[in-house]
Coordinates of C-alpha atoms and ligand atoms in Angstrom, one line a residue:
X1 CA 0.0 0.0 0.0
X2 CA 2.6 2.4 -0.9
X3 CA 0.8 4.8 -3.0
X4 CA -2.0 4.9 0.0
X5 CA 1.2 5.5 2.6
X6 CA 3.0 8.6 0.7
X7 CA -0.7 10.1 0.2
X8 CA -1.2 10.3 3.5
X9 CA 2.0 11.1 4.2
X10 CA 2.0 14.2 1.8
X11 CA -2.3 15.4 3.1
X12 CA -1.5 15.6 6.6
X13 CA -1.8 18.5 7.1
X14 CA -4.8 18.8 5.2
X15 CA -6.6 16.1 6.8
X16 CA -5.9 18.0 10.1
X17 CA -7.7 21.4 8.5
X18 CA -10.7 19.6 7.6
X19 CA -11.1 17.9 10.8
X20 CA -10.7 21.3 12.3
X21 CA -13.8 22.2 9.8
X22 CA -16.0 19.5 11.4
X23 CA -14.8 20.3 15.3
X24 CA -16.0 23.8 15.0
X25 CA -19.5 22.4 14.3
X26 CA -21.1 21.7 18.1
X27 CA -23.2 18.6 17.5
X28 CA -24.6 18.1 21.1
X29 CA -27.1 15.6 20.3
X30 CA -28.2 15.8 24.2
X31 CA -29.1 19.4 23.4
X32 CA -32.3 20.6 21.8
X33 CA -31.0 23.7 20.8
X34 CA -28.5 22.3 18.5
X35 CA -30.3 20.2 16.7
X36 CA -29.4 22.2 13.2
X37 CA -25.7 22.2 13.8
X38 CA -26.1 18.2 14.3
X39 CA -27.5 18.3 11.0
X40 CA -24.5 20.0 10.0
X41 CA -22.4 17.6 10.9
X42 CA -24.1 15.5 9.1
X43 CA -24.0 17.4 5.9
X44 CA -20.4 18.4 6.3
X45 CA -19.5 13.9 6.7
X46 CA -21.3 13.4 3.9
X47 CA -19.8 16.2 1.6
X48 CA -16.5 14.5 2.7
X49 CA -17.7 11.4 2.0
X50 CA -18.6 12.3 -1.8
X51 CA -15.3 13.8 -1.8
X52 CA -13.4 11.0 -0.7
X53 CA -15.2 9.3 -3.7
X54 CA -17.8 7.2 -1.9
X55 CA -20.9 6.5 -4.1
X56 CA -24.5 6.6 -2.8
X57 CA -23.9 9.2 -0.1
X58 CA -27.0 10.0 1.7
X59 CA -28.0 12.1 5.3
X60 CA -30.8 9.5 6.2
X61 CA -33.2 11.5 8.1
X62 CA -34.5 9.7 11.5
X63 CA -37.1 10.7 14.6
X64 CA -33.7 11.9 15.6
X65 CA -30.7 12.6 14.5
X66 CA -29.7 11.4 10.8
X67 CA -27.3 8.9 10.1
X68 CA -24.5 9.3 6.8
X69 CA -23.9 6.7 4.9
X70 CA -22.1 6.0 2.0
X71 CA -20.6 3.2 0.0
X72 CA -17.6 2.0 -1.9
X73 CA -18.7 -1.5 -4.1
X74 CA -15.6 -1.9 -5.9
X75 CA -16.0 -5.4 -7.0
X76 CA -19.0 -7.6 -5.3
X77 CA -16.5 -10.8 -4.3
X78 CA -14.3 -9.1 -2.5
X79 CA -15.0 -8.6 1.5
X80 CA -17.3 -5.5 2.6
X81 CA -16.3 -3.9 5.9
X82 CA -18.6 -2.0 7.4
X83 CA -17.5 1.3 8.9
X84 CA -19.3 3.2 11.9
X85 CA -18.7 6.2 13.8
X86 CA -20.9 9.0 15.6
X87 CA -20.4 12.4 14.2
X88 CA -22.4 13.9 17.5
X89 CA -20.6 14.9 21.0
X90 CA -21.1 15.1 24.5
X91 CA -22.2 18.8 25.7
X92 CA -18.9 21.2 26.6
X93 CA -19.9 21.9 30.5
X94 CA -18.2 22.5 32.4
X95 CA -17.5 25.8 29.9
X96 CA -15.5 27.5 32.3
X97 CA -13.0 25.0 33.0
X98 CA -11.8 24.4 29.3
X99 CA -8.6 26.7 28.6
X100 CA -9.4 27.0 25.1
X101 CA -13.0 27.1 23.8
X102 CA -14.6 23.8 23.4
X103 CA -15.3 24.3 19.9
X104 CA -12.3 26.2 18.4
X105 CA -10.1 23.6 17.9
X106 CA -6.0 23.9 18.5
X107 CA -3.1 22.1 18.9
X108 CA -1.1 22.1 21.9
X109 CA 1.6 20.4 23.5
X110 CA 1.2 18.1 26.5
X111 CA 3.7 15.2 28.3
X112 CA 1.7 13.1 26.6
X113 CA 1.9 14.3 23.4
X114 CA 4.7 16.1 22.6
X115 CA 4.1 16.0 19.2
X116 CA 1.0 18.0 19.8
X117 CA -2.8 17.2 20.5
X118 CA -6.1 18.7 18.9
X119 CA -8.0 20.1 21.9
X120 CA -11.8 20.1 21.2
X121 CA -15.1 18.7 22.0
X122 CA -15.1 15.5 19.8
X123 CA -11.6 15.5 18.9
X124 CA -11.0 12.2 20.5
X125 CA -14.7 11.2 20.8
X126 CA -15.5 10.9 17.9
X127 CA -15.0 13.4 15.0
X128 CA -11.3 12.7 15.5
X129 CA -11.5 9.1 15.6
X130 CA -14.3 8.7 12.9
X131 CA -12.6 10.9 10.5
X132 CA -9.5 8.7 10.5
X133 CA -11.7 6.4 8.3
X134 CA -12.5 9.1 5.9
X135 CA -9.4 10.1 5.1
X136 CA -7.7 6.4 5.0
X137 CA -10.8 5.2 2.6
X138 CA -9.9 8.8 0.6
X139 CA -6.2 7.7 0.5
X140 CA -6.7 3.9 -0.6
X141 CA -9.4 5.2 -3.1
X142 CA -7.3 7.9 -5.0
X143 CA -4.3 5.8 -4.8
X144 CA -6.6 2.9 -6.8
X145 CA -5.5 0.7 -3.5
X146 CA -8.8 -0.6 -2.4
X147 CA -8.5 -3.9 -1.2
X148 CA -12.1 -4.3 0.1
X149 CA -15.7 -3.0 -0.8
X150 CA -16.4 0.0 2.4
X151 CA -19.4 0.5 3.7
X152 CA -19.8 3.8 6.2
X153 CA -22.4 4.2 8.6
X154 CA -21.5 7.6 10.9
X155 CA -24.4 8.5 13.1
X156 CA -25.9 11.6 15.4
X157 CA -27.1 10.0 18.2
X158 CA -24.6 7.6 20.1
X159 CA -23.8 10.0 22.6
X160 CA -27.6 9.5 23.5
X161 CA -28.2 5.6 23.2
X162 CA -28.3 5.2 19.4
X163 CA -32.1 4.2 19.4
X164 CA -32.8 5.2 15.9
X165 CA -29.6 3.9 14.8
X166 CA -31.3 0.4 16.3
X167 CA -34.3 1.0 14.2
X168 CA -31.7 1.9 11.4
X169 CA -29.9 -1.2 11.5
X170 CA -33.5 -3.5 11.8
X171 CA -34.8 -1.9 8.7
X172 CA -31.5 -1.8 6.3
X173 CA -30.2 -5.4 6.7
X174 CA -29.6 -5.8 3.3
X175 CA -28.1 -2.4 2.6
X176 CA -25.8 -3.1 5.1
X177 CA -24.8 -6.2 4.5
X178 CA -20.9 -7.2 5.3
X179 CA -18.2 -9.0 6.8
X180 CA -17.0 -7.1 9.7
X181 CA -17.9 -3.8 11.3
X182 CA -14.9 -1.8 11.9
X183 CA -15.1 1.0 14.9
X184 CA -12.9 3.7 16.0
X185 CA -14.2 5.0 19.5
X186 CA -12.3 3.2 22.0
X187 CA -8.7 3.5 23.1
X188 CA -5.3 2.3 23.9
X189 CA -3.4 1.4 26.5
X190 CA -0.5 4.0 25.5
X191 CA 1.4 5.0 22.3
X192 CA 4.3 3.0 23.5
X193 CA 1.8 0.1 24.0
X194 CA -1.2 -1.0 21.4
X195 CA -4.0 -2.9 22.4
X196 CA -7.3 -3.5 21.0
X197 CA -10.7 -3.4 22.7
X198 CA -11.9 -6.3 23.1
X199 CA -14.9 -5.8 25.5
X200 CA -17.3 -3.2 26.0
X201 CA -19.6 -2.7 29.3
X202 CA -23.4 -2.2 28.7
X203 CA -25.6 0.2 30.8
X204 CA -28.7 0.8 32.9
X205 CA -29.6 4.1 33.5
X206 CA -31.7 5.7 35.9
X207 CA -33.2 9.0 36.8
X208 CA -34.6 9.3 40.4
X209 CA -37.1 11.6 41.9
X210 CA -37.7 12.2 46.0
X211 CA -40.7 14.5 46.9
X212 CA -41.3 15.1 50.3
X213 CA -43.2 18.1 51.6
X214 CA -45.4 20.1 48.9
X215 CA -43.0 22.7 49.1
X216 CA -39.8 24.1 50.3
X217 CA -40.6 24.5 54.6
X218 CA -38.3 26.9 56.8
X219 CA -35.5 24.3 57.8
X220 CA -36.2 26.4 61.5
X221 CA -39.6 25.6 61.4
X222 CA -40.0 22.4 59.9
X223 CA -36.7 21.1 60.4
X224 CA -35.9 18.0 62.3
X225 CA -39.6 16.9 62.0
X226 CA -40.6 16.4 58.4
X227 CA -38.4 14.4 56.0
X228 CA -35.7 15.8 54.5
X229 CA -35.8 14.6 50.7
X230 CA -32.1 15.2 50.1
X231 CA -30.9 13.4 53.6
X232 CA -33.2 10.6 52.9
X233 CA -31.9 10.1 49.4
X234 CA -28.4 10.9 50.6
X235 CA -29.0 7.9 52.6
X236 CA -31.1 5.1 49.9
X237 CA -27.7 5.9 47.6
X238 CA -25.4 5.5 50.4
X239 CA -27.3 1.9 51.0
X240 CA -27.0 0.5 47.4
X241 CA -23.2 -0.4 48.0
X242 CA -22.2 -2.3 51.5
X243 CA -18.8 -1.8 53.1
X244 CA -17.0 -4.2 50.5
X245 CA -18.4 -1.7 47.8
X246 CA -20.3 -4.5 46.7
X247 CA -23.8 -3.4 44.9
X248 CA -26.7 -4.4 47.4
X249 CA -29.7 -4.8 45.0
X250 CA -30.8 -7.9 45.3
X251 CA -30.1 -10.4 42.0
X252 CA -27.6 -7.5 40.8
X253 CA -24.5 -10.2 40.1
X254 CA -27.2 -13.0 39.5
X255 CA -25.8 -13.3 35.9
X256 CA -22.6 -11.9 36.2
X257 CA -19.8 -13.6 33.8
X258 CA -17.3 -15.1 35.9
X259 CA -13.9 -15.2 33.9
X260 CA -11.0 -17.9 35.1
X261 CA -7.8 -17.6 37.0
X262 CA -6.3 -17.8 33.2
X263 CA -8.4 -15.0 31.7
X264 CA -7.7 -12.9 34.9
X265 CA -3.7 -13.7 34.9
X266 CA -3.6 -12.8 31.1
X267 CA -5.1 -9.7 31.9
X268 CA -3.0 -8.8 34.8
X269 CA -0.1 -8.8 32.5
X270 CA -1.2 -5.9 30.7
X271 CA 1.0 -3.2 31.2
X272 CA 0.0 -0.7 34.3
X273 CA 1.7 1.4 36.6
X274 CA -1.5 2.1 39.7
X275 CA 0.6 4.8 40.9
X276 CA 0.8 6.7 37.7
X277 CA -3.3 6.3 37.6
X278 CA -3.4 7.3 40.4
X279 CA -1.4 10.6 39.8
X280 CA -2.6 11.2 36.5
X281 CA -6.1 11.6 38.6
X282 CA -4.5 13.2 41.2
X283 CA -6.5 10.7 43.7
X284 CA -4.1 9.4 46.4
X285 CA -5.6 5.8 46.7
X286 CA -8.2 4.1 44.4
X287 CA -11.3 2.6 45.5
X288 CA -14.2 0.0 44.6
X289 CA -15.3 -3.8 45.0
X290 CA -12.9 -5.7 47.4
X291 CA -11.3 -9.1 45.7
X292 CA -10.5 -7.0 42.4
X293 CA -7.8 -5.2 40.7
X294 CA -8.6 -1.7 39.6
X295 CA -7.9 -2.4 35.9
X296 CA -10.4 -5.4 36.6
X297 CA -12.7 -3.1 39.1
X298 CA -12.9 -0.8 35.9
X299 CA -13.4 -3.2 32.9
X300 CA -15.0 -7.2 34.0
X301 CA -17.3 -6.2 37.6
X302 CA -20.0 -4.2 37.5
X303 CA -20.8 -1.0 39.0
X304 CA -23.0 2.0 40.0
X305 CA -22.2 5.1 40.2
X306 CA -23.9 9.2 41.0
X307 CA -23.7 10.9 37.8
X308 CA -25.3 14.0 39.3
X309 CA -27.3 14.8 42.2
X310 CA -29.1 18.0 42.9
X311 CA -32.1 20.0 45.3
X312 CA -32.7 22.5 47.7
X313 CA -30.4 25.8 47.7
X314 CA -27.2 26.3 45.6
X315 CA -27.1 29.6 45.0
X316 CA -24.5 32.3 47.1
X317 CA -24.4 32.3 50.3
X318 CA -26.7 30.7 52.9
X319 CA -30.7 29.9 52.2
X320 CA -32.3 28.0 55.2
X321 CA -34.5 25.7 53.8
X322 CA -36.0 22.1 53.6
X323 CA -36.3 21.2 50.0
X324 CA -39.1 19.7 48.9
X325 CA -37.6 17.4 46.4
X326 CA -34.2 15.9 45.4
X327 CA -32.9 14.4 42.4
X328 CA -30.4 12.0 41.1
X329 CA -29.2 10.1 37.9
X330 CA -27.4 7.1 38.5
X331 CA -25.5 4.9 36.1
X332 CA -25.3 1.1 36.1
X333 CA -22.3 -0.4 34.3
X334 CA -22.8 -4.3 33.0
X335 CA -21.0 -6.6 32.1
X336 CA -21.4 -9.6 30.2
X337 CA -24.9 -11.4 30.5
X338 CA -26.3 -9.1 32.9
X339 CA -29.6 -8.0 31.1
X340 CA -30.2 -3.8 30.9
X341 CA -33.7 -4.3 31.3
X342 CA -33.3 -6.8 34.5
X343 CA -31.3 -4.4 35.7
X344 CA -32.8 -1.7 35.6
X345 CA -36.5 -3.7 36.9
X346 CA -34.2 -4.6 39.9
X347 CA -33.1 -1.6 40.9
X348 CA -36.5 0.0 40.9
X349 CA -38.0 -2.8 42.9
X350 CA -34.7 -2.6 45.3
X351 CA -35.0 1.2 45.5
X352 CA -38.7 1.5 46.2
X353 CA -38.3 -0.8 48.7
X354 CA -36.1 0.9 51.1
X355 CA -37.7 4.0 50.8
X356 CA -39.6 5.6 53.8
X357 CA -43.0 6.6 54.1
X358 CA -42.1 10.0 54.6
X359 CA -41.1 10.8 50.8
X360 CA -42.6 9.5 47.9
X361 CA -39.6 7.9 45.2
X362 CA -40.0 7.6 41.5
X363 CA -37.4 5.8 39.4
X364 CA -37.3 6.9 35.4
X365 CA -35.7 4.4 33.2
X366 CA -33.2 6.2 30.3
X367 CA -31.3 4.5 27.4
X368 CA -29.9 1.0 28.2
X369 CA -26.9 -0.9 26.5
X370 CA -26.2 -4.7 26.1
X371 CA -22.6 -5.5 27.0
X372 CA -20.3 -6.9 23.9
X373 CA -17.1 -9.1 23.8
X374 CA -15.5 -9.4 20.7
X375 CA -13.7 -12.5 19.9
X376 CA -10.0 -12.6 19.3
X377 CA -9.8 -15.3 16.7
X378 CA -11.6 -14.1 14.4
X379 CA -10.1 -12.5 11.1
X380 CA -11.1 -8.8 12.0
X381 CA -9.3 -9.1 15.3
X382 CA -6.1 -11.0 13.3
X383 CA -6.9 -8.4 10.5
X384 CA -6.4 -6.0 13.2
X385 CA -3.5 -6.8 15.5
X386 CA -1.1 -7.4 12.0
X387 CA -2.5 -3.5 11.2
X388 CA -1.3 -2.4 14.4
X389 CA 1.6 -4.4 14.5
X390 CA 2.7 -2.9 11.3
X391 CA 1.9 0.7 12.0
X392 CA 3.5 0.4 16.1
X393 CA 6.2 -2.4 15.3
X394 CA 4.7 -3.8 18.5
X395 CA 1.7 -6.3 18.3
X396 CA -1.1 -5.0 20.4
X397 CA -2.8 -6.7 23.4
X398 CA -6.3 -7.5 23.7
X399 CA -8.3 -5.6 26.4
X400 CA -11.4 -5.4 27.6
X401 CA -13.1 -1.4 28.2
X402 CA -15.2 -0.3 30.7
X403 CA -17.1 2.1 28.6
X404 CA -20.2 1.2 26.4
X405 CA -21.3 1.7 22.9
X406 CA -24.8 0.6 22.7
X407 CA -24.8 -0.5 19.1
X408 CA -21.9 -2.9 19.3
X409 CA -24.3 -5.8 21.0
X410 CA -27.3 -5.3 18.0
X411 CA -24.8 -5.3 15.5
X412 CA -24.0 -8.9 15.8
X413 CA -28.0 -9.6 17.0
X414 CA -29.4 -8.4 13.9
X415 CA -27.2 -8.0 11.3
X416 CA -25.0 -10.8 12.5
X417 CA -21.5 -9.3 12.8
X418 CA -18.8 -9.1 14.7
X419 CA -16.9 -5.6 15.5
X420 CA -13.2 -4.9 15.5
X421 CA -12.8 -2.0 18.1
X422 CA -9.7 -0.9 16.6
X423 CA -9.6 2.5 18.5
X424 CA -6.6 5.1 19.1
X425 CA -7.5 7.1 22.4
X426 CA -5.7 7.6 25.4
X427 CA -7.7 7.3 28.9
X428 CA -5.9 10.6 29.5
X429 CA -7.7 12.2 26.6
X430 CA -10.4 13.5 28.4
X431 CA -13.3 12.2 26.9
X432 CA -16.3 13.6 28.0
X433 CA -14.2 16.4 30.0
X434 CA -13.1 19.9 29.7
X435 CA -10.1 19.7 27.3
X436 CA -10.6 16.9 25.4
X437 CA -8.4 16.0 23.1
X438 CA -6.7 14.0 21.0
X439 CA -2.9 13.1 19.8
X440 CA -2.3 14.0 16.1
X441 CA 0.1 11.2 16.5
X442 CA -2.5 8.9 17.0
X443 CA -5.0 10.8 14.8
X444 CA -1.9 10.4 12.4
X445 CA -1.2 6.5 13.1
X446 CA -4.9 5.4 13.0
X447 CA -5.0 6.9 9.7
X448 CA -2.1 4.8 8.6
X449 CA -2.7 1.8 10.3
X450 CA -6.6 1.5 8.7
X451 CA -5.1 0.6 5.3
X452 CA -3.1 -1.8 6.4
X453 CA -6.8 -3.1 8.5
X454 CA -7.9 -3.4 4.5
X455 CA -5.2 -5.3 3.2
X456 CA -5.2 -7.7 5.8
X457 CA -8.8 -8.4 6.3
X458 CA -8.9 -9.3 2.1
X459 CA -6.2 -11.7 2.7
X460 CA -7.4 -13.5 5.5
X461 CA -10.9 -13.7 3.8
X462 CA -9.5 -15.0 0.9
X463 CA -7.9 -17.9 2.4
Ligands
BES1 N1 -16.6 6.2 22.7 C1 -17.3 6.2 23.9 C2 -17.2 4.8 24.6 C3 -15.8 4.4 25.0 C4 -14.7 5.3 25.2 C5 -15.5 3.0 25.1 C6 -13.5 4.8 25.5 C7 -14.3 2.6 25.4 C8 -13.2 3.5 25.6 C9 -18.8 6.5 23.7 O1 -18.9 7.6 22.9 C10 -19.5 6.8 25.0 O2 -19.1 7.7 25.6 N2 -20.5 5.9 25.3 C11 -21.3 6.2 26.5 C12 -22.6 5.5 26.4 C13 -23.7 6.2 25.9 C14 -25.0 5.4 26.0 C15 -23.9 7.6 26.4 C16 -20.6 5.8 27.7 O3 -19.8 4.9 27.7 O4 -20.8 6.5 28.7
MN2 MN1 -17.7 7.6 21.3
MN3 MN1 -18.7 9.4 24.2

């Protein structure tokens, strides 16, 4: 793939411009008000698409967000992979502690990346990442080095559950018919040290409501007497994990996949240094469920967690009262065969249960995920790890993530495939953070190392 190599080689900086182009575009998809720059997002992937010489672009509209797709049939017996990506982001906020504007994309330098990295909203998750694809597919199409049929499928909505992509995918099986589905959205462990996802958790999601009093009572008055919403939900949170930080609700690890002393010791011998974690968080000890590493703690067990909690008075200064409500969203992370739905129908049950009489609780079910392992002898992951190995001069090791993307599990229940989650992140890239951002040497590498995913793939398949 030589003419593919020196192309890329002589557009980087290009490639960098236009990626630029699409970070300045703030595709919330949680956010309402942006719902027409989402759609430009879309609009400017598919005019990138087209450019990149992909034939049947479209911006398929959904109840949501739309989906880009586009196509690449170069001759019908040779392998298809299927491409996805999301084109939407997480919201900036915190705006106030970013130290560059969350959508005015530069490059800075960092320990991490001394050769520079892209700070924006989506530069690592996903624009950055997605748009690796785009360019390689450019570079092996205008070099005439195409070793496999493409298929792209970049959607608006994962950073919200992907439910219309689930629709999507249930009414375009044959449109998207392929061999493999090949992702970018997940990491590794460091530059110096390729791996490949080889797990993803799944997720329950829950909002909660706590109403006590009709309205907000002088905490003089009424105080010590009536119910305090937030101290009694304080206190039904602080109950759902016992002193082992093991998850109370009742059937929670039912179904929980046990892995051997093998799988545990392979994955032990991943590289990882706890006490640079632990400084790159700037935590002085870790914590969670006893009898676990924290690599495991973070990847194979499951967990729940506070994602926000809020009531009563936060304004300046001091406001005696006794709220009359408090709320919280709480996460779930699952691994494998631990059911969303169960889940979620247990902790409601659980929750309900140990609430006093003095408040009344509702529990509001969000998106859910199914967890996904991808296996490692399969020709994708082979595919893969030779890709890698050519592009780092290191073979990568498989790893399981603790993150989720909910599409992964319906891709192989309904179109029947297997993903590659052949992503180029850094845990330190802050994802979902202020300052996100992203490595142009590993925006660089991934864009290198997908070619070689292509040429490997059709030879495996062939044999
Ligand atoms: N790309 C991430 C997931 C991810 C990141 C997996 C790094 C592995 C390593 C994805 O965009 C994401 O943030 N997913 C959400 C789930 C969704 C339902 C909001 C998550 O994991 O919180
Ligand atoms: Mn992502
Ligand atoms: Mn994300």
């Amino acid at each position: 793939m030589k003419k593919t190599q020196d192309f890329i080689q002589k557009n980087q900086q290009r490639f960098l411009d236009e990626l630029f182009e699409l970070l300045r575009i703030p595709s919330i998809s949680a956010d309402p008000e942006h719902k027409g720059d989402v759609k430009k997002g879309a609009e400017l992937v598919a005019q990138h698409l087209i450019e990149a010489g992909a034939d049947n672009v479209e911006v398929c509209e959904t109840a949501g967000h739309p989906i880009v797709y586009g196509e690449k049939i170069i001759d019908k017996d040779l392998p298809t992979v299927l491409v996805y990506g999301h084109y939407d982001v997480q919201p900036a906020d915190p705006i106030e502690l970013w130290d560059s504007p969350a959508f005015e994309p530069v490059i800075k330098k960092t320990d991490i990346h001394p050769e520079g990295a892209i700070f924006a909203r989506g530069a690592c998750d996903d624009k950055g990442q997605m748009f690796m694809h785009i360019k390689a597919f450019e570079a092996m199409s205008k070099s005439g080095e195409m070793p496999c049929n493409v298929k792209f499928m970049i959607e608006g909505e994962e950073e919200v559950g992907s439910e219309n992509l689930g629709i999507f995918i249930k009414e375009q099986k044959e449109k998207l018919a392929a061999d493999i589905i090949l992702v970018s959205d997940t990491g590794i462990i460091s530059n110096e040290h390729p791996s490949i996802t080889t797990g993803l958790r799944g997720l329950s999601y829950v909002e909660i409501e706590v109403v006590g009093p009709n309205r907000d009572l002088h905490s003089g008055l009424y105080g010590g007497s009536v119910a305090n919403p937030i101290n009694v939900l304080s206190n039904m949170i602080a109950q759902l994990h016992d002193d082992k930080h093991k998850i109370t609700i009742p059937g929670f690890y039912d179904k929980v996949e046990i892995l051997s002393d093998e799988e545990r010791a392979e994955m032990a011998r991943a590289p990882y240094d706890e006490d640079e974690y632990k400084a790159s968080i700037d935590i002085k000890d870790v914590q969670g469920e006893e009898g676990y590493s924290t690599r495991e703690r973070g990847s194979i067990r499951p967990t729940l967690d506070v994602n926000g909690m809020w009531g009563g008075y936060i304004g300046e200064g001091a406001k005696t009262v006794l709220p009359s409500a408090a709320f919280a969203k709480i996460s779930m992370r699952l691994v494998p065969h631990q059911d969303p739905d169960e889940i979620t129908e247990q902790f409601k049950t659980y929750f309900e249960s140990i609430a006093p009489d003095s408040v009344t609780v509702k529990v509001k079910p969000h998106h859910g995920a199914i967890p996904a392992v991808t296996p490692i002898d399969s020709n994708g992951y082979i595919a893969a790890s030779n890709a890698m190995e050519k592009s780092f001069g290191k073979k990568p090791i498989p790893l399981r993530s603790g993150g989720s993307i909910p599409i992964v599990a319906l891709f192989e229940q309904v179109l029947g495939l297997k993903t590659v989650l052949m992503g180029f992140g850094l845990n330190s890239d802050a994802i979902h953070s202020p300052n996100e951002h992203y490595g142009v040497f590993n925006f660089n590498k991934g864009i290198e190392t997908i070619p070689y995913f292509f040429e490997e793939f059709a030879k495996l398949e062939k044999q």
